[in-house]
CSV table of N, CA, C and O in Angstrom, one decimal:
chain,number,residue,atom,x,y,z
A,567,UNK,N,0.8,-1.2,0.0
A,567,UNK,CA,0.0,0.0,0.0
A,567,UNK,C,0.9,1.2,0.0
A,567,UNK,O,1.8,1.4,0.8
A,568,UNK,N,0.6,2.2,-0.9
A,568,UNK,CA,1.4,3.4,-1.0
A,568,UNK,C,1.1,4.3,0.2
A,568,UNK,O,-0.1,4.5,0.6
A,569,UNK,N,2.2,4.9,0.7
A,569,UNK,CA,2.0,5.8,1.9
A,569,UNK,C,1.5,7.2,1.4
A,569,UNK,O,1.9,7.6,0.3
A,570,UNK,N,0.6,7.8,2.1
A,570,UNK,CA,0.0,9.1,1.8
A,570,UNK,C,1.1,10.1,1.8
A,570,UNK,O,1.9,10.1,2.7
A,571,UNK,N,1.1,11.0,0.9
A,571,UNK,CA,1.9,12.2,1.0
A,571,UNK,C,1.4,13.2,2.0
A,571,UNK,O,0.1,13.3,2.1
A,572,UNK,N,2.2,13.9,2.7
A,572,UNK,CA,1.8,14.8,3.8
A,572,UNK,C,2.0,16.2,3.3
A,572,UNK,O,3.0,16.6,2.8
A,573,UNK,N,0.9,17.0,3.5
A,573,UNK,CA,0.9,18.4,3.1
A,573,UNK,C,0.7,19.2,4.3
A,573,UNK,O,-0.2,19.0,5.1
A,574,UNK,N,1.6,20.2,4.6
A,574,UNK,CA,1.4,21.2,5.6
A,574,UNK,C,0.7,22.4,5.1
A,574,UNK,O,1.3,23.1,4.2
A,575,UNK,N,-0.4,22.8,5.6
A,575,UNK,CA,-1.1,24.0,5.2
A,575,UNK,C,-0.8,25.0,6.3
A,575,UNK,O,-1.1,24.8,7.4
A,576,UNK,N,-0.2,26.1,5.9
A,576,UNK,CA,0.1,27.2,6.8
A,576,UNK,C,-0.8,28.4,6.4
A,576,UNK,O,-0.5,29.1,5.4
A,577,UNK,N,-1.9,28.6,7.1
A,577,UNK,CA,-2.9,29.6,6.7
A,577,UNK,C,-3.7,30.0,8.0
A,577,UNK,O,-4.1,29.2,8.7
A,578,UNK,N,-3.7,31.3,8.2
A,578,UNK,CA,-4.3,31.9,9.4
A,578,UNK,C,-5.8,31.9,9.3
A,578,UNK,O,-6.5,32.0,10.4
A,579,UNK,N,-6.4,31.9,8.2
A,579,UNK,CA,-7.9,31.9,8.0
A,579,UNK,C,-8.4,30.5,8.0
A,579,UNK,O,-8.2,29.7,7.1
A,580,UNK,N,-9.1,30.1,9.1
A,580,UNK,CA,-9.5,28.7,9.3
A,580,UNK,C,-10.4,28.2,8.2
A,580,UNK,O,-10.2,27.1,7.7
A,581,UNK,N,-11.3,29.0,7.7
A,581,UNK,CA,-12.2,28.6,6.6
A,581,UNK,C,-11.4,28.2,5.3
A,581,UNK,O,-11.7,27.2,4.7
A,582,UNK,N,-10.4,29.0,5.0
A,582,UNK,CA,-9.5,28.7,3.9
A,582,UNK,C,-8.7,27.4,4.1
A,582,UNK,O,-8.7,26.5,3.3
A,583,UNK,N,-8.1,27.3,5.3
A,583,UNK,CA,-7.4,26.1,5.6
A,583,UNK,C,-8.2,24.8,5.6
A,583,UNK,O,-7.8,23.8,5.1
A,584,UNK,N,-9.5,25.0,6.1
A,584,UNK,CA,-10.4,23.8,6.1
A,584,UNK,C,-10.8,23.4,4.7
A,584,UNK,O,-10.9,22.2,4.4
A,585,UNK,N,-11.0,24.4,3.8
A,585,UNK,CA,-11.4,24.1,2.5
A,585,UNK,C,-10.3,23.4,1.7
A,585,UNK,O,-10.5,22.4,1.1
A,586,UNK,N,-9.0,23.9,1.9
A,586,UNK,CA,-7.9,23.3,1.2
A,586,UNK,C,-7.7,21.9,1.8
A,586,UNK,O,-7.4,20.9,1.0
A,587,UNK,N,-7.9,21.7,3.1
A,587,UNK,CA,-7.7,20.4,3.7
A,587,UNK,C,-8.8,19.4,3.1
A,587,UNK,O,-8.4,18.3,2.8
A,588,UNK,N,-10.0,19.8,2.9
A,588,UNK,CA,-11.0,19.0,2.4
A,588,UNK,C,-10.7,18.5,1.0
A,588,UNK,O,-10.8,17.4,0.6
A,589,UNK,N,-10.2,19.5,0.1
A,589,UNK,CA,-9.8,19.1,-1.2
A,589,UNK,C,-8.7,18.1,-1.2
A,589,UNK,O,-8.7,17.1,-2.0
A,590,UNK,N,-7.7,18.4,-0.4
A,590,UNK,CA,-6.5,17.5,-0.4
A,590,UNK,C,-6.9,16.1,0.2
A,590,UNK,O,-6.4,15.1,-0.3
A,591,UNK,N,-7.7,16.1,1.2
A,591,UNK,CA,-8.1,14.8,1.8
A,591,UNK,C,-8.9,14.0,0.7
A,591,UNK,O,-8.7,12.7,0.7
A,592,UNK,N,-9.7,14.6,-0.1
A,592,UNK,CA,-10.5,13.9,-1.1
A,592,UNK,C,-9.5,13.3,-2.2
A,592,UNK,O,-9.9,12.5,-2.9
A,593,UNK,N,-8.3,13.8,-2.2
A,593,UNK,CA,-7.3,13.3,-3.2
A,593,UNK,C,-6.3,12.5,-2.5
A,593,UNK,O,-5.2,12.3,-3.0
A,594,UNK,N,-6.6,12.0,-1.3
A,594,UNK,CA,-5.8,11.0,-0.5
A,594,UNK,C,-4.5,11.6,0.0
A,594,UNK,O,-3.5,10.8,0.1
A,595,UNK,N,-4.4,12.8,0.3
A,595,UNK,CA,-3.3,13.4,1.0
A,595,UNK,C,-3.5,13.5,2.5
A,595,UNK,O,-4.7,13.7,2.9
A,596,UNK,N,-2.5,13.3,3.3
A,596,UNK,CA,-2.6,13.5,4.7
A,596,UNK,C,-2.3,15.0,4.9
A,596,UNK,O,-1.4,15.6,4.3
A,597,UNK,N,-3.1,15.7,5.7
A,597,UNK,CA,-3.0,17.1,5.9
A,597,UNK,C,-2.7,17.5,7.4
A,597,UNK,O,-3.3,16.9,8.3
A,598,UNK,N,-1.7,18.4,7.5
A,598,UNK,CA,-1.4,19.0,8.8
A,598,UNK,C,-1.7,20.5,8.6
A,598,UNK,O,-1.3,21.0,7.6
A,599,UNK,N,-2.2,21.1,9.6
A,599,UNK,CA,-2.5,22.6,9.5
A,599,UNK,C,-1.7,23.3,10.6
A,599,UNK,O,-1.6,22.9,11.7
A,600,UNK,N,-1.3,24.5,10.2
A,600,UNK,CA,-0.7,25.5,11.2
A,600,UNK,C,-1.3,26.8,10.9
A,600,UNK,O,-1.5,27.2,9.7
A,601,UNK,N,-1.5,27.6,11.9
A,601,UNK,CA,-2.1,28.9,11.8
A,601,UNK,C,-1.2,30.1,12.0
A,601,UNK,O,-1.6,31.2,11.8
A,602,UNK,N,0.1,29.8,12.4
A,602,UNK,CA,1.1,30.9,12.6
A,602,UNK,C,2.4,30.4,12.1
A,602,UNK,O,2.6,29.2,11.8
A,603,UNK,N,3.3,31.3,11.9
A,603,UNK,CA,4.7,30.9,11.5
A,603,UNK,C,5.4,30.0,12.5
A,603,UNK,O,6.0,29.0,12.1
A,604,UNK,N,5.2,30.3,13.8
A,604,UNK,CA,5.8,29.5,14.8
A,604,UNK,C,5.2,28.1,14.8
A,604,UNK,O,6.0,27.1,14.9
A,605,UNK,N,3.9,28.0,14.7
A,605,UNK,CA,3.3,26.6,14.6
A,605,UNK,C,3.8,25.9,13.4
A,605,UNK,O,4.1,24.7,13.4
A,606,UNK,N,4.0,26.6,12.3
A,606,UNK,CA,4.5,26.0,11.0
A,606,UNK,C,5.9,25.4,11.2
A,606,UNK,O,6.1,24.2,10.9
A,607,UNK,N,6.8,26.2,11.8
A,607,UNK,CA,8.1,25.7,12.0
A,607,UNK,C,8.2,24.5,12.9
A,607,UNK,O,8.9,23.5,12.7
A,608,UNK,N,7.3,24.5,13.9
A,608,UNK,CA,7.2,23.3,14.8
A,608,UNK,C,6.7,22.1,14.1
A,608,UNK,O,7.2,21.0,14.3
A,609,UNK,N,5.6,22.3,13.3
A,609,UNK,CA,5.1,21.2,12.6
A,609,UNK,C,6.0,20.6,11.5
A,609,UNK,O,6.1,19.4,11.3
A,610,UNK,N,6.8,21.5,10.9
A,610,UNK,CA,7.8,21.0,9.9
A,610,UNK,C,8.8,20.1,10.6
A,610,UNK,O,9.1,19.0,10.1
A,611,UNK,N,9.3,20.5,11.7
A,611,UNK,CA,10.3,19.7,12.4
A,611,UNK,C,9.8,18.4,13.0
A,611,UNK,O,10.4,17.4,13.0
A,612,UNK,N,8.5,18.4,13.4
A,612,UNK,CA,8.0,17.2,14.1
A,612,UNK,C,7.3,16.3,13.1
A,612,UNK,O,7.2,15.1,13.3
A,613,UNK,N,6.8,16.8,11.9
A,613,UNK,CA,6.0,15.9,11.0
A,613,UNK,C,6.8,15.7,9.7
A,613,UNK,O,6.4,14.8,8.9
A,614,UNK,N,7.7,16.5,9.3
A,614,UNK,CA,8.5,16.4,8.1
A,614,UNK,C,7.6,16.2,6.9
A,614,UNK,O,7.6,15.2,6.2
A,615,UNK,N,6.7,17.2,6.6
A,615,UNK,CA,5.8,17.1,5.4
A,615,UNK,C,6.5,17.0,4.1
A,615,UNK,O,7.7,17.4,4.0
A,616,UNK,N,5.8,16.5,3.1
A,616,UNK,CA,6.4,16.3,1.8
A,616,UNK,C,6.4,17.7,1.0
A,616,UNK,O,7.2,17.9,0.2
A,617,UNK,N,5.4,18.5,1.4
A,617,UNK,CA,5.3,19.8,0.7
A,617,UNK,C,4.6,20.8,1.7
A,617,UNK,O,3.8,20.4,2.6
A,618,UNK,N,4.8,22.1,1.5
A,618,UNK,CA,4.2,23.1,2.4
A,618,UNK,C,3.4,24.1,1.5
A,618,UNK,O,4.0,24.6,0.5
A,619,UNK,N,2.2,24.3,1.8
A,619,UNK,CA,1.4,25.4,1.2
A,619,UNK,C,1.3,26.5,2.2
A,619,UNK,O,0.8,26.4,3.3
A,620,UNK,N,2.0,27.6,1.8
A,620,UNK,CA,2.2,28.7,2.8
A,620,UNK,C,1.6,30.0,2.4
A,620,UNK,O,1.8,30.5,1.3
A,621,UNK,N,0.8,30.6,3.3
A,621,UNK,CA,0.2,31.9,3.1
A,621,UNK,C,1.3,32.9,3.6
A,621,UNK,O,2.0,32.6,4.6
A,622,UNK,N,1.4,34.1,3.0
A,622,UNK,CA,2.4,35.0,3.4
A,622,UNK,C,1.9,35.9,4.6
A,622,UNK,O,2.7,36.3,5.4
A,623,UNK,N,0.6,36.1,4.7
A,623,UNK,CA,0.1,37.0,5.7
A,623,UNK,C,-0.3,36.2,7.0
A,623,UNK,O,-1.3,35.6,7.0
A,624,UNK,N,0.6,36.1,7.9
A,624,UNK,CA,0.4,35.3,9.1
A,624,UNK,C,0.3,36.2,10.3
A,624,UNK,O,1.0,37.3,10.3
A,625,UNK,N,-0.4,35.9,11.4
A,625,UNK,CA,-0.6,36.8,12.5
A,625,UNK,C,0.7,37.1,13.3
A,625,UNK,O,0.7,38.1,13.9
A,626,UNK,N,1.7,36.2,13.2
A,626,UNK,CA,2.9,36.4,14.0
A,626,UNK,C,4.1,36.8,13.2
A,626,UNK,O,5.2,36.8,13.6
A,627,UNK,N,3.8,37.3,11.9
A,627,UNK,CA,4.9,37.7,11.1
A,627,UNK,C,4.6,37.4,9.6
A,627,UNK,O,3.6,36.8,9.3
A,628,UNK,N,5.6,37.6,8.8
A,628,UNK,CA,5.5,37.4,7.4
A,628,UNK,C,5.9,36.0,7.0
A,628,UNK,O,6.9,35.5,7.6
A,629,UNK,N,5.2,35.3,6.1
A,629,UNK,CA,5.6,34.0,5.7
A,629,UNK,C,6.9,33.9,5.1
A,629,UNK,O,7.6,32.9,5.0
A,630,UNK,N,7.5,35.1,4.6
A,630,UNK,CA,8.8,35.1,4.1
A,630,UNK,C,9.8,34.7,5.1
A,630,UNK,O,10.8,34.0,4.8
A,631,UNK,N,9.5,35.0,6.4
A,631,UNK,CA,10.4,34.6,7.5
A,631,UNK,C,10.5,33.1,7.6
A,631,UNK,O,11.5,32.5,7.8
A,632,UNK,N,9.3,32.4,7.5
A,632,UNK,CA,9.2,31.0,7.5
A,632,UNK,C,10.1,30.4,6.4
A,632,UNK,O,10.8,29.4,6.6
A,633,UNK,N,9.9,30.9,5.2
A,633,UNK,CA,10.7,30.4,4.1
A,633,UNK,C,12.2,30.6,4.3
A,633,UNK,O,12.9,29.6,4.2
A,634,UNK,N,12.6,31.7,4.8
A,634,UNK,CA,14.1,31.9,5.0
A,634,UNK,C,14.6,31.0,6.1
A,634,UNK,O,15.7,30.5,6.0
A,635,UNK,N,13.8,30.9,7.2
A,635,UNK,CA,14.3,30.0,8.3
A,635,UNK,C,14.4,28.5,7.8
A,635,UNK,O,15.3,27.8,8.1
A,636,UNK,N,13.4,28.1,7.1
A,636,UNK,CA,13.4,26.7,6.6
A,636,UNK,C,14.5,26.5,5.6
A,636,UNK,O,15.2,25.4,5.7
A,637,UNK,N,14.8,27.4,4.8
A,637,UNK,CA,15.9,27.3,3.8
A,637,UNK,C,17.3,27.2,4.4
A,637,UNK,O,18.2,26.7,3.8
A,638,UNK,N,17.4,27.6,5.7
A,638,UNK,CA,18.7,27.4,6.4
A,638,UNK,C,19.1,25.9,6.6
A,638,UNK,O,20.2,25.6,6.7
A,639,UNK,N,18.1,25.0,6.6
A,639,UNK,CA,18.4,23.6,6.9
A,639,UNK,C,17.6,22.6,6.0
A,639,UNK,O,17.7,21.4,6.2
A,640,UNK,N,16.7,23.1,5.1
A,640,UNK,CA,15.9,22.1,4.3
A,640,UNK,C,15.6,22.6,2.9
A,640,UNK,O,15.5,23.8,2.7
A,641,UNK,N,15.5,21.7,2.0
A,641,UNK,CA,15.1,22.0,0.6
A,641,UNK,C,13.7,21.5,0.4
A,641,UNK,O,13.2,21.4,-0.8
A,642,UNK,N,12.9,21.3,1.4
A,642,UNK,CA,11.5,20.9,1.3
A,642,UNK,C,10.7,21.8,0.4
A,642,UNK,O,10.9,23.0,0.5
A,643,UNK,N,9.9,21.3,-0.5
A,643,UNK,CA,9.1,22.1,-1.4
A,643,UNK,C,8.2,23.1,-0.7
A,643,UNK,O,7.4,22.6,0.2
A,644,UNK,N,8.2,24.3,-1.1
A,644,UNK,CA,7.3,25.3,-0.5
A,644,UNK,C,6.5,26.0,-1.7
A,644,UNK,O,7.1,26.6,-2.6
A,645,UNK,N,5.2,25.9,-1.6
A,645,UNK,CA,4.3,26.6,-2.6
A,645,UNK,C,3.6,27.7,-1.8
A,645,UNK,O,2.9,27.4,-0.9
A,646,UNK,N,3.9,28.9,-2.2
A,646,UNK,CA,3.2,30.1,-1.6
A,646,UNK,C,1.8,30.2,-2.2
A,646,UNK,O,1.6,30.1,-3.4
A,647,UNK,N,0.8,30.3,-1.3
A,647,UNK,CA,-0.6,30.4,-1.7
A,647,UNK,C,-1.1,31.7,-1.0
A,647,UNK,O,-1.4,31.7,0.1
A,648,UNK,N,-1.1,32.8,-1.8
A,648,UNK,CA,-1.3,34.1,-1.1
A,648,UNK,C,-2.3,35.0,-1.9
A,648,UNK,O,-2.4,34.8,-3.1
A,649,UNK,N,-2.9,35.9,-1.2
A,649,UNK,CA,-3.8,36.9,-1.9
A,649,UNK,C,-3.0,38.0,-2.4
A,649,UNK,O,-3.5,38.8,-3.2
A,650,UNK,N,-1.7,38.1,-2.1
A,650,UNK,CA,-0.9,39.2,-2.6
A,650,UNK,C,-0.5,38.9,-4.0
A,650,UNK,O,0.1,37.9,-4.4
A,651,UNK,N,-0.9,39.8,-4.9
A,651,UNK,CA,-0.7,39.6,-6.3
A,651,UNK,C,0.3,40.6,-6.9
A,651,UNK,O,0.6,40.5,-8.1
A,652,UNK,N,0.9,41.4,-6.1
A,652,UNK,CA,2.0,42.3,-6.5
A,652,UNK,C,3.2,41.6,-7.0
A,652,UNK,O,3.6,40.6,-6.3
A,653,UNK,N,3.8,42.0,-8.1
A,653,UNK,CA,4.9,41.3,-8.7
A,653,UNK,C,6.1,41.3,-7.7
A,653,UNK,O,6.8,40.3,-7.6
A,654,UNK,N,6.3,42.3,-6.9
A,654,UNK,CA,7.4,42.4,-5.9
A,654,UNK,C,7.2,41.3,-4.8
A,654,UNK,O,8.2,40.8,-4.3
A,655,UNK,N,6.0,41.0,-4.4
A,655,UNK,CA,5.7,40.0,-3.4
A,655,UNK,C,6.1,38.6,-4.0
A,655,UNK,O,6.7,37.8,-3.3
A,656,UNK,N,5.8,38.4,-5.2
A,656,UNK,CA,6.2,37.1,-5.9
A,656,UNK,C,7.7,37.0,-5.9
A,656,UNK,O,8.3,35.9,-5.6
A,657,UNK,N,8.4,38.0,-6.4
A,657,UNK,CA,9.8,38.0,-6.5
A,657,UNK,C,10.5,37.8,-5.1
A,657,UNK,O,11.4,37.0,-5.0
A,658,UNK,N,10.0,38.5,-4.1
A,658,UNK,CA,10.5,38.3,-2.8
A,658,UNK,C,10.4,36.9,-2.3
A,658,UNK,O,11.3,36.3,-1.7
A,659,UNK,N,9.2,36.3,-2.5
A,659,UNK,CA,9.0,34.9,-2.0
A,659,UNK,C,9.9,33.9,-2.8
A,659,UNK,O,10.5,33.0,-2.2
A,660,UNK,N,10.0,34.1,-4.1
A,660,UNK,CA,10.8,33.2,-4.9
A,660,UNK,C,12.3,33.4,-4.5
A,660,UNK,O,13.1,32.4,-4.4
A,661,UNK,N,12.7,34.6,-4.3
A,661,UNK,CA,14.1,34.9,-3.9
A,661,UNK,C,14.4,34.4,-2.6
A,661,UNK,O,15.6,33.9,-2.3
A,662,UNK,N,13.4,34.3,-1.7
A,662,UNK,CA,13.7,33.8,-0.3
A,662,UNK,C,13.8,32.3,-0.3
A,662,UNK,O,14.3,31.7,0.6
A,663,UNK,N,13.3,31.6,-1.4
A,663,UNK,CA,13.4,30.2,-1.5
A,663,UNK,C,12.2,29.4,-1.8
A,663,UNK,O,12.2,28.2,-1.9
A,664,UNK,N,11.0,30.1,-2.0
A,664,UNK,CA,9.8,29.4,-2.4
A,664,UNK,C,10.0,28.7,-3.7
A,664,UNK,O,10.7,29.2,-4.6
A,665,UNK,N,9.3,27.6,-4.0
A,665,UNK,CA,9.5,26.9,-5.2
A,665,UNK,C,8.5,27.4,-6.3
A,665,UNK,O,8.7,27.3,-7.5
A,666,UNK,N,7.3,27.9,-5.8
A,666,UNK,CA,6.3,28.4,-6.7
A,666,UNK,C,5.4,29.4,-5.9
A,666,UNK,O,5.4,29.4,-4.7
A,667,UNK,N,4.6,30.2,-6.7
A,667,UNK,CA,3.8,31.2,-6.1
A,667,UNK,C,2.5,31.2,-6.8
A,667,UNK,O,2.4,31.4,-8.0
A,668,UNK,N,1.4,30.9,-6.0
A,668,UNK,CA,0.1,30.9,-6.6
A,668,UNK,C,-0.8,32.0,-5.9
A,668,UNK,O,-0.7,32.1,-4.7
A,669,UNK,N,-1.6,32.7,-6.7
A,669,UNK,CA,-2.4,33.7,-6.1
A,669,UNK,C,-3.8,33.1,-5.8
A,669,UNK,O,-4.4,32.4,-6.7
A,670,UNK,N,-4.3,33.4,-4.6
A,670,UNK,CA,-5.6,32.9,-4.2
A,670,UNK,C,-6.7,33.6,-5.1
A,670,UNK,O,-6.6,34.8,-5.4
A,671,UNK,N,-7.7,32.8,-5.6
A,671,UNK,CA,-8.7,33.4,-6.4
A,671,UNK,C,-9.6,34.3,-5.5
A,671,UNK,O,-9.7,34.3,-4.4
């Protein structure tokens, strides 16, 4: 039996995190959720997810900080999922080490 891939959703808006979790669960992914950058870094070290879906606007700081801290010790894939559509935000996230940047609809 194939092991489920684990996705860490880092999103401070519970309704968005729950929606993404529902979609991923329906596609047989294991989901872990974090609502702050601090929770995210803790979840990353304790669960070692296969990929991270990261919002940039977090209550305890910018998601760019999470990217930079993670890149100090890991190459784990990071997909930014943000409402920020400014080109400079995309460039900053990718320069910090994100693997891709998706704008929330």
